[in-house]
CSV table of C-alpha atoms in Angstrom, one decimal:
chain,number,residue,atom,x,y,z
M,8,MET,CA,-0.3,-18.4,-29.0
M,9,MET,CA,-0.1,-18.3,-25.2
M,10,PRO,CA,-3.4,-17.1,-23.5
M,11,ILE,CA,-3.3,-14.1,-21.3
M,12,ALA,CA,-4.4,-15.0,-17.7
M,13,THR,CA,-7.7,-13.4,-16.8
M,14,GLY,CA,-7.9,-13.7,-13.0
M,15,THR,CA,-6.8,-10.7,-10.9
M,16,PRO,CA,-6.2,-9.8,-7.3
M,17,LEU,CA,-9.5,-8.0,-7.3
M,18,ASP,CA,-11.2,-11.4,-7.3
M,19,ILE,CA,-10.5,-11.6,-3.6
M,20,LEU,CA,-13.1,-9.0,-2.9
M,21,ARG,CA,-15.7,-11.4,-4.3
M,22,THR,CA,-14.4,-14.6,-2.7
M,23,TYR,CA,-13.1,-13.9,0.7
M,24,ARG,CA,-16.5,-13.7,2.5
M,25,ALA,CA,-17.2,-17.4,2.1
M,26,ALA,CA,-14.1,-18.3,4.1
M,27,MET,CA,-14.0,-15.5,6.7
M,28,VAL,CA,-14.4,-16.3,10.4
M,29,THR,CA,-16.9,-13.8,11.9
M,30,THR,CA,-16.2,-14.5,15.6
M,31,VAL,CA,-15.6,-11.2,17.3
M,32,SER,CA,-13.9,-10.8,20.7
M,33,ASP,CA,-15.8,-9.2,23.6
M,34,ASN,CA,-12.6,-7.3,24.3
M,35,ASP,CA,-12.2,-5.9,20.7
M,36,GLN,CA,-11.5,-2.2,21.1
M,37,MET,CA,-13.1,-1.5,17.8
M,38,VAL,CA,-16.3,-3.0,19.2
M,39,LEU,CA,-16.0,-1.2,22.5
M,40,SER,CA,-15.3,2.2,20.9
M,41,GLN,CA,-18.2,1.7,18.5
M,42,ASP,CA,-20.5,1.0,21.5
M,43,ALA,CA,-19.3,4.1,23.2
M,44,LEU,CA,-19.9,6.3,20.1
M,45,ASP,CA,-23.3,4.9,19.3
M,46,ALA,CA,-24.5,4.1,22.8
M,47,ASP,CA,-27.7,2.1,22.3
M,48,THR,CA,-28.8,3.8,19.1
M,49,LEU,CA,-27.1,1.5,16.6
M,50,PRO,CA,-28.8,-1.8,15.8
M,51,GLU,CA,-26.5,-4.9,16.0
M,52,THR,CA,-26.9,-5.5,12.2
M,53,ASP,CA,-25.8,-2.0,11.4
M,54,TRP,CA,-22.9,-2.3,13.9
M,55,ALA,CA,-21.7,-5.6,12.3
M,56,ARG,CA,-22.0,-4.0,8.8
M,57,GLN,CA,-19.8,-1.1,9.9
M,58,TYR,CA,-17.2,-3.5,11.5
M,59,PHE,CA,-16.9,-5.8,8.6
M,60,TRP,CA,-17.1,-3.0,6.1
M,61,VAL,CA,-13.7,-1.9,7.4
M,62,THR,CA,-12.4,-5.4,6.9
M,63,GLU,CA,-13.4,-5.2,3.2
M,64,GLU,CA,-12.1,-1.7,2.7
M,65,ALA,CA,-8.7,-2.8,4.0
M,66,LEU,CA,-8.7,-5.8,1.6
M,67,ARG,CA,-9.7,-3.4,-1.2
M,68,CYS,CA,-6.6,-1.3,-0.5
M,69,ILE,CA,-4.5,-4.4,-0.5
M,70,ALA,CA,-6.0,-5.7,-3.7
M,71,LYS,CA,-5.3,-2.4,-5.4
M,72,ALA,CA,-1.7,-2.5,-4.0
M,73,MET,CA,-1.3,-5.9,-5.5
M,74,VAL,CA,-2.2,-4.6,-8.9
M,75,LEU,CA,0.2,-1.7,-8.6
M,76,GLY,CA,3.0,-4.1,-7.5
M,77,GLU,CA,2.0,-6.8,-9.9
M,78,LYS,CA,1.4,-9.4,-7.2
M,79,THR,CA,-0.7,-12.5,-7.3
M,80,THR,CA,-0.5,-13.7,-3.7
M,81,PHE,CA,1.5,-13.4,-0.5
M,82,ARG,CA,3.4,-16.1,1.4
M,83,ARG,CA,4.2,-14.1,4.6
M,84,ILE,CA,2.1,-11.3,6.0
M,85,LEU,CA,2.5,-9.0,8.9
M,86,ASP,CA,-0.6,-7.2,10.3
M,87,LEU,CA,0.7,-4.3,12.6
M,88,PRO,CA,-1.3,-3.4,14.6
M,89,CYS,CA,-3.6,-6.4,14.4
M,90,GLY,CA,-6.0,-5.5,17.3
M,91,HIS,CA,-8.5,-8.3,17.6
M,92,GLY,CA,-8.4,-9.2,13.9
M,93,ARG,CA,-10.8,-6.8,12.2
M,94,VAL,CA,-8.5,-6.8,9.2
M,95,LEU,CA,-6.5,-10.0,9.9
M,96,ARG,CA,-9.7,-12.1,9.5
M,97,GLY,CA,-10.0,-10.9,6.0
M,98,LEU,CA,-6.3,-11.5,5.3
M,99,ARG,CA,-6.7,-15.1,6.5
M,100,ALA,CA,-9.8,-15.6,4.3
M,101,ALA,CA,-8.2,-14.0,1.2
M,102,PHE,CA,-4.8,-15.7,1.6
M,103,PRO,CA,-5.5,-19.1,3.4
M,104,ALA,CA,-2.0,-20.5,2.7
M,105,ALA,CA,-0.1,-17.5,4.0
M,106,GLU,CA,1.8,-17.4,7.2
M,107,ILE,CA,0.3,-14.4,9.0
M,108,THR,CA,2.0,-12.7,11.9
M,109,ALA,CA,-0.3,-10.8,14.3
M,110,CYS,CA,1.5,-8.0,16.2
M,111,ASP,CA,0.0,-5.5,18.7
M,112,ILE,CA,0.7,-3.9,22.0
M,113,ASP,CA,-2.7,-5.3,23.1
M,114,ARG,CA,-1.6,-8.8,24.1
M,115,ASP,CA,-5.2,-10.1,24.4
M,116,GLY,CA,-5.7,-9.1,20.8
M,117,VAL,CA,-2.6,-10.9,19.7
M,118,ASP,CA,-3.7,-14.1,21.6
M,119,PHE,CA,-7.2,-13.9,20.1
M,120,CYS,CA,-5.8,-13.7,16.6
M,121,ALA,CA,-3.4,-16.6,17.2
M,122,ARG,CA,-6.2,-18.7,18.6
M,123,THR,CA,-9.0,-17.8,16.2
M,124,PHE,CA,-7.2,-17.2,12.9
M,125,GLY,CA,-4.1,-19.3,13.3
M,126,ALA,CA,-1.8,-16.3,13.2
M,127,ARG,CA,1.8,-16.3,14.6
M,128,PRO,CA,1.7,-14.2,17.7
M,129,VAL,CA,4.2,-11.4,18.3
M,130,TYR,CA,3.7,-9.0,21.2
M,131,GLY,CA,4.2,-5.4,20.2
M,132,ASP,CA,5.9,-2.5,22.0
M,133,ALA,CA,5.7,1.3,22.0
M,134,ASP,CA,9.4,1.2,21.0
M,135,PRO,CA,9.6,-0.3,17.5
M,136,ASP,CA,13.2,-1.5,18.1
M,137,ARG,CA,12.0,-3.7,20.9
M,138,ILE,CA,9.5,-5.6,18.8
M,139,ASP,CA,11.0,-9.1,18.3
M,140,LEU,CA,10.2,-10.2,14.8
M,141,GLY,CA,13.5,-12.1,14.5
M,142,ASP,CA,14.8,-12.3,11.0
M,143,ALA,CA,11.4,-12.5,9.4
M,144,ARG,CA,10.9,-10.9,6.0
M,145,PHE,CA,7.3,-10.3,4.8
M,146,ASP,CA,5.8,-10.1,1.4
M,147,LEU,CA,3.1,-7.8,2.7
M,148,ILE,CA,3.1,-5.6,5.7
M,149,TYR,CA,-0.3,-3.9,6.4
M,150,CYS,CA,-0.2,-1.0,8.9
M,151,GLY,CA,-3.6,0.5,9.3
M,152,SER,CA,-4.3,3.2,11.8
M,153,LEU,CA,-1.0,3.1,13.7
M,154,LEU,CA,1.0,6.0,12.2
M,155,THR,CA,-2.1,8.1,12.6
M,156,HIS,CA,-1.4,8.1,16.3
M,157,LEU,CA,2.3,8.7,16.5
M,158,ASP,CA,4.6,11.8,16.7
M,159,GLN,CA,7.2,12.5,14.0
M,160,ASP,CA,10.0,10.5,15.7
M,161,LEU,CA,8.0,7.4,16.2
M,162,PHE,CA,6.4,7.7,12.7
M,163,ARG,CA,9.8,7.6,11.1
M,164,ARG,CA,11.1,4.8,13.4
M,165,PHE,CA,8.2,2.5,12.8
M,166,LEU,CA,8.6,3.2,9.1
M,167,ARG,CA,12.2,2.1,9.2
M,168,MET,CA,11.4,-1.0,11.3
M,169,MET,CA,8.8,-2.1,8.8
M,170,SER,CA,11.1,-1.5,5.9
M,171,ARG,CA,13.8,-3.7,7.6
M,172,HIS,CA,11.3,-6.6,7.8
M,173,LEU,CA,10.0,-6.2,4.2
M,174,ALA,CA,11.2,-8.9,1.8
M,175,ARG,CA,12.7,-7.8,-1.5
M,176,ASP,CA,9.9,-6.8,-3.9
M,177,GLY,CA,7.5,-6.9,-0.9
M,178,LEU,CA,4.7,-4.4,-0.3
M,179,LEU,CA,4.2,-2.0,2.6
M,180,VAL,CA,0.7,-0.6,2.8
M,181,PHE,CA,0.1,2.0,5.5
M,182,THR,CA,-2.5,4.7,6.3
M,183,THR,CA,-2.3,8.3,7.5
M,184,HIS,CA,-4.5,11.2,8.5
M,185,GLY,CA,-4.4,13.5,5.5
M,186,ARG,CA,-5.9,16.9,4.6
M,187,TRP,CA,-9.5,15.5,4.5
M,188,CYS,CA,-9.3,14.8,8.2
M,189,ILE,CA,-9.3,18.5,8.8
M,190,THR,CA,-12.8,18.6,7.4
M,191,PHE,CA,-13.7,15.4,9.2
M,192,HIS,CA,-12.7,16.8,12.5
M,193,ARG,CA,-14.8,20.0,11.9
M,194,THR,CA,-17.9,18.4,10.4
M,195,VAL,CA,-18.1,14.7,11.3
M,196,LEU,CA,-16.4,13.8,14.6
M,197,PRO,CA,-13.7,15.6,16.6
M,198,PHE,CA,-10.4,13.7,17.0
M,199,THR,CA,-9.5,15.5,20.2
M,200,ASP,CA,-10.3,18.7,22.2
M,201,PRO,CA,-10.2,22.1,20.5
M,202,VAL,CA,-7.0,23.3,22.1
M,203,ALA,CA,-5.1,20.2,21.1
M,204,TRP,CA,-6.5,20.3,17.6
M,205,GLN,CA,-5.5,23.9,17.1
M,206,ALA,CA,-1.9,22.9,17.8
M,207,ILE,CA,-2.2,19.9,15.5
M,208,GLU,CA,-3.5,21.9,12.6
M,209,ALA,CA,-0.9,24.6,13.2
M,210,GLY,CA,1.9,22.0,12.9
M,211,TYR,CA,0.3,20.7,9.8
M,212,ARG,CA,0.1,24.1,8.2
M,213,ASP,CA,3.7,24.9,9.3
M,214,CYS,CA,5.6,21.8,8.2
M,215,GLY,CA,3.2,19.2,7.0
M,216,PHE,CA,3.0,17.3,10.3
M,217,GLY,CA,0.9,18.1,13.4
M,218,TYR,CA,0.6,16.0,16.5
M,219,ARG,CA,-0.6,16.0,20.1
M,220,ASP,CA,-0.9,13.3,22.7
M,221,TYR,CA,-4.3,12.2,24.0
M,222,ALA,CA,-4.6,13.6,27.5
M,223,ALA,CA,-4.8,10.2,29.1
M,224,THR,CA,-2.1,8.4,27.0
M,225,PRO,CA,1.3,10.2,26.8
M,226,GLY,CA,3.2,9.1,23.6
M,227,TYR,CA,-0.1,8.2,21.8
M,228,GLY,CA,-2.4,10.7,20.2
M,229,VAL,CA,-3.5,12.2,16.9
M,230,SER,CA,-1.2,13.0,14.0
M,231,LEU,CA,-2.1,15.0,10.8
M,232,THR,CA,0.3,14.6,7.9
M,233,SER,CA,0.6,16.0,4.4
M,234,ILE,CA,1.5,13.8,1.4
M,235,GLY,CA,4.7,15.7,1.0
M,236,TRP,CA,5.8,15.1,4.5
M,237,VAL,CA,5.1,11.4,4.3
M,238,GLN,CA,6.9,11.1,1.0
M,239,GLN,CA,10.0,12.9,2.5
M,240,ALA,CA,10.0,10.3,5.3
M,241,ILE,CA,9.9,7.5,2.7
M,242,ASP,CA,12.6,9.2,0.7
M,243,ALA,CA,15.0,8.8,3.6
M,244,ASP,CA,15.0,5.1,2.9
M,245,PRO,CA,16.4,4.5,-0.6
M,246,SER,CA,15.4,0.8,-0.5
M,247,LEU,CA,11.7,1.8,-0.8
M,248,THR,CA,9.9,2.9,-3.9
M,249,THR,CA,6.5,4.6,-3.6
M,250,ILE,CA,4.2,3.0,-6.2
M,251,GLY,CA,0.8,4.4,-5.0
M,252,ILE,CA,-0.8,7.2,-3.0
M,253,ALA,CA,-4.6,7.4,-2.5
M,254,GLU,CA,-6.1,10.3,-0.6
M,255,LYS,CA,-9.1,9.0,1.5
M,256,GLY,CA,-8.2,5.6,0.1
M,257,LEU,CA,-9.2,3.6,3.1
M,258,GLY,CA,-13.0,3.9,3.6
M,259,ASN,CA,-13.2,7.4,2.1
M,260,TYR,CA,-11.3,8.5,5.3
M,261,GLN,CA,-7.6,7.8,5.7
M,262,ASP,CA,-4.9,8.3,3.1
M,263,VAL,CA,-3.1,5.1,1.8
M,264,PHE,CA,0.5,4.8,0.8
M,265,VAL,CA,1.9,1.8,-1.0
M,266,CYS,CA,5.7,1.2,-1.0
M,267,GLN,CA,7.6,-1.6,-2.7
M,268,LYS,CA,10.9,-2.9,-1.3
M,269,TRP,CA,13.0,-2.1,-4.4
M,270,PRO,CA,15.8,0.5,-4.5
M,271,ILE,CA,14.5,3.6,-6.2
M,272,ASP,CA,17.8,3.8,-8.3
M,273,ASP,CA,17.5,0.2,-9.6
M,274,ILE,CA,16.8,0.8,-13.3
M,275,TYR,CA,15.3,-2.6,-13.9
M,276,GLY,CA,12.9,-2.5,-11.0
M,277,PRO,CA,10.6,-5.4,-9.9
M,278,MET,CA,8.3,-5.2,-12.9
M,279,HIS,CA,10.9,-6.2,-15.5
M,280,PRO,CA,9.2,-8.1,-18.3
M,281,LYS,CA,11.2,-11.2,-17.6
M,282,THR,CA,9.9,-11.6,-14.1
M,283,ARG,CA,6.3,-10.2,-14.5
M,284,PRO,CA,3.6,-12.7,-13.4
M,285,ALA,CA,1.5,-14.0,-16.3
M,286,ILE,CA,-1.7,-12.1,-15.4
M,287,TYR,CA,0.1,-8.8,-15.9
M,288,ARG,CA,1.7,-9.7,-19.3
M,289,GLY,CA,0.4,-7.8,-22.3
M,290,ARG,CA,0.2,-9.2,-25.8
M,291,THR,CA,3.6,-7.8,-26.8
M,292,GLU,CA,5.2,-9.7,-23.9
M,293,VAL,CA,3.3,-12.9,-24.7
M,294,ASP,CA,3.3,-13.0,-28.5
M,295,GLY,CA,6.0,-10.5,-29.4
M,296,PRO,CA,5.6,-7.2,-31.2
M,297,PRO,CA,2.9,-7.0,-33.9
M,298,ALA,CA,3.9,-7.0,-37.6
M,299,VAL,CA,4.5,-3.5,-38.9
M,300,GLU,CA,2.7,-2.5,-42.1
M,301,ARG,CA,4.4,0.4,-43.8
M,302,GLY,CA,2.4,2.4,-46.3
M,303,PRO,CA,3.6,5.1,-48.8
M,304,ARG,CA,4.8,8.3,-47.2
M,305,ARG,CA,2.7,11.3,-47.4
M,306,SER,CA,3.1,15.0,-46.4
M,307,GLY,CA,1.8,16.1,-43.1
M,308,GLY,CA,2.5,14.8,-39.6
M,309,PHE,CA,5.5,15.6,-37.4
M,310,ALA,CA,8.3,13.8,-39.1
M,311,PRO,CA,10.7,16.6,-40.3
M,312,GLU,CA,12.0,14.7,-43.3
M,313,LEU,CA,8.5,14.8,-44.8
M,314,HIS,CA,8.6,18.6,-44.9
M,315,ALA,CA,12.2,19.1,-46.0
M,316,GLY,CA,11.5,18.9,-49.8
M,317,PRO,CA,13.0,16.6,-52.5
M,318,ASP,CA,16.5,18.1,-52.4
M,319,ALA,CA,17.0,17.7,-48.7
M,320,PRO,CA,19.7,15.3,-47.5
M,321,ALA,CA,18.5,11.9,-46.1
M,322,PRO,CA,18.3,11.8,-42.3
M,323,ALA,CA,21.3,10.3,-40.6
M,324,ALA,CA,21.0,6.6,-39.7
M,325,MET,CA,20.8,5.6,-36.1
M,326,PRO,CA,24.0,4.0,-34.9
M,327,PRO,CA,23.8,0.3,-34.4
M,328,ALA,CA,23.2,-1.0,-30.9
M,329,ALA,CA,26.1,-2.6,-29.1
M,330,PRO,CA,25.2,-6.3,-28.8
M,331,ASP,CA,27.1,-6.6,-25.5
M,332,ARG,CA,24.8,-4.1,-23.8
M,333,PRO,CA,21.6,-6.0,-22.9
M,334,LEU,CA,20.2,-3.0,-20.9
M,335,ARG,CA,20.3,-0.8,-24.0
M,336,GLY,CA,18.6,-3.5,-26.0
M,337,TRP,CA,15.9,-3.8,-23.4
M,338,LEU,CA,15.3,-0.1,-23.3
M,339,ARG,CA,15.1,0.0,-27.1
M,340,ARG,CA,12.4,-2.7,-27.1
M,341,LEU,CA,10.6,-0.9,-24.3
M,342,LEU,CA,10.6,2.4,-26.2
M,343,GLY,CA,9.5,0.7,-29.5
M,344,GLY,CA,12.9,0.5,-31.3
M,345,ALA,CA,14.1,-2.5,-33.3
């Protein structure tokens, strides 16, 4: 009997810390914005806890995505946008052998990630079609807090660009501002000024997508998206299959979407039993189906032949399966047939 593997991707949440580099850049926008928000009221230990908590929350999303996509590791990873490595440092610790590409419009952040975490540097651009990733294909693309700041056109274009660079069977994990962010804006921290927010929320109520630029940064602002609108954007690419949606999935704040690079109309899909990694195999796949013990028939239940009476004709036999149709045979086994 083959043993079923017991390790899971969730183990990275318990092991990554020992290998994680904790050096933080003085130019890290996440540090500077935190300082601006908290002024001098937040002790350094609490600030560090908040900063690295986001690292862990992103890894938690990725670990869950790995389970949904039945993954065990990644060879090539793209972190877009990487910033100064708040998430990338966790990716490097969790997947030490992976080739990680750091991409951001902030060139200082890209250089820091290359220098500190050994990432491959790629400078970003406001136009996704001008980002030079070559012919690279990634097993994982993590896109945290980017689409949350783009209008409808750029949202769709970045989604298409990431799909183009996703390897077959690869995972795309990205975040959005969902319906919870309406409450967040009103009760926790405003995203923007009241006039802009009124327009954002009106767009959200009207079509599922609201957006306004920040006053100081044309082309970059705040978006608010419904799950339905995002799914429609995904539906436009038949090479992507949505395998997970989690409202407030990132840090009890942003919504998380998980897509797999596998055509939605491919009947086999990436999780066919023949290609499933060992840790995801159940007993039936490892040992075969259990022996069936048949007892005497009794009345009751839902089988119609048990209620038909002694003079009723025997039910018609199922037609034999065509041996030259392996797909039908696989479907019968999946559904419990002979």
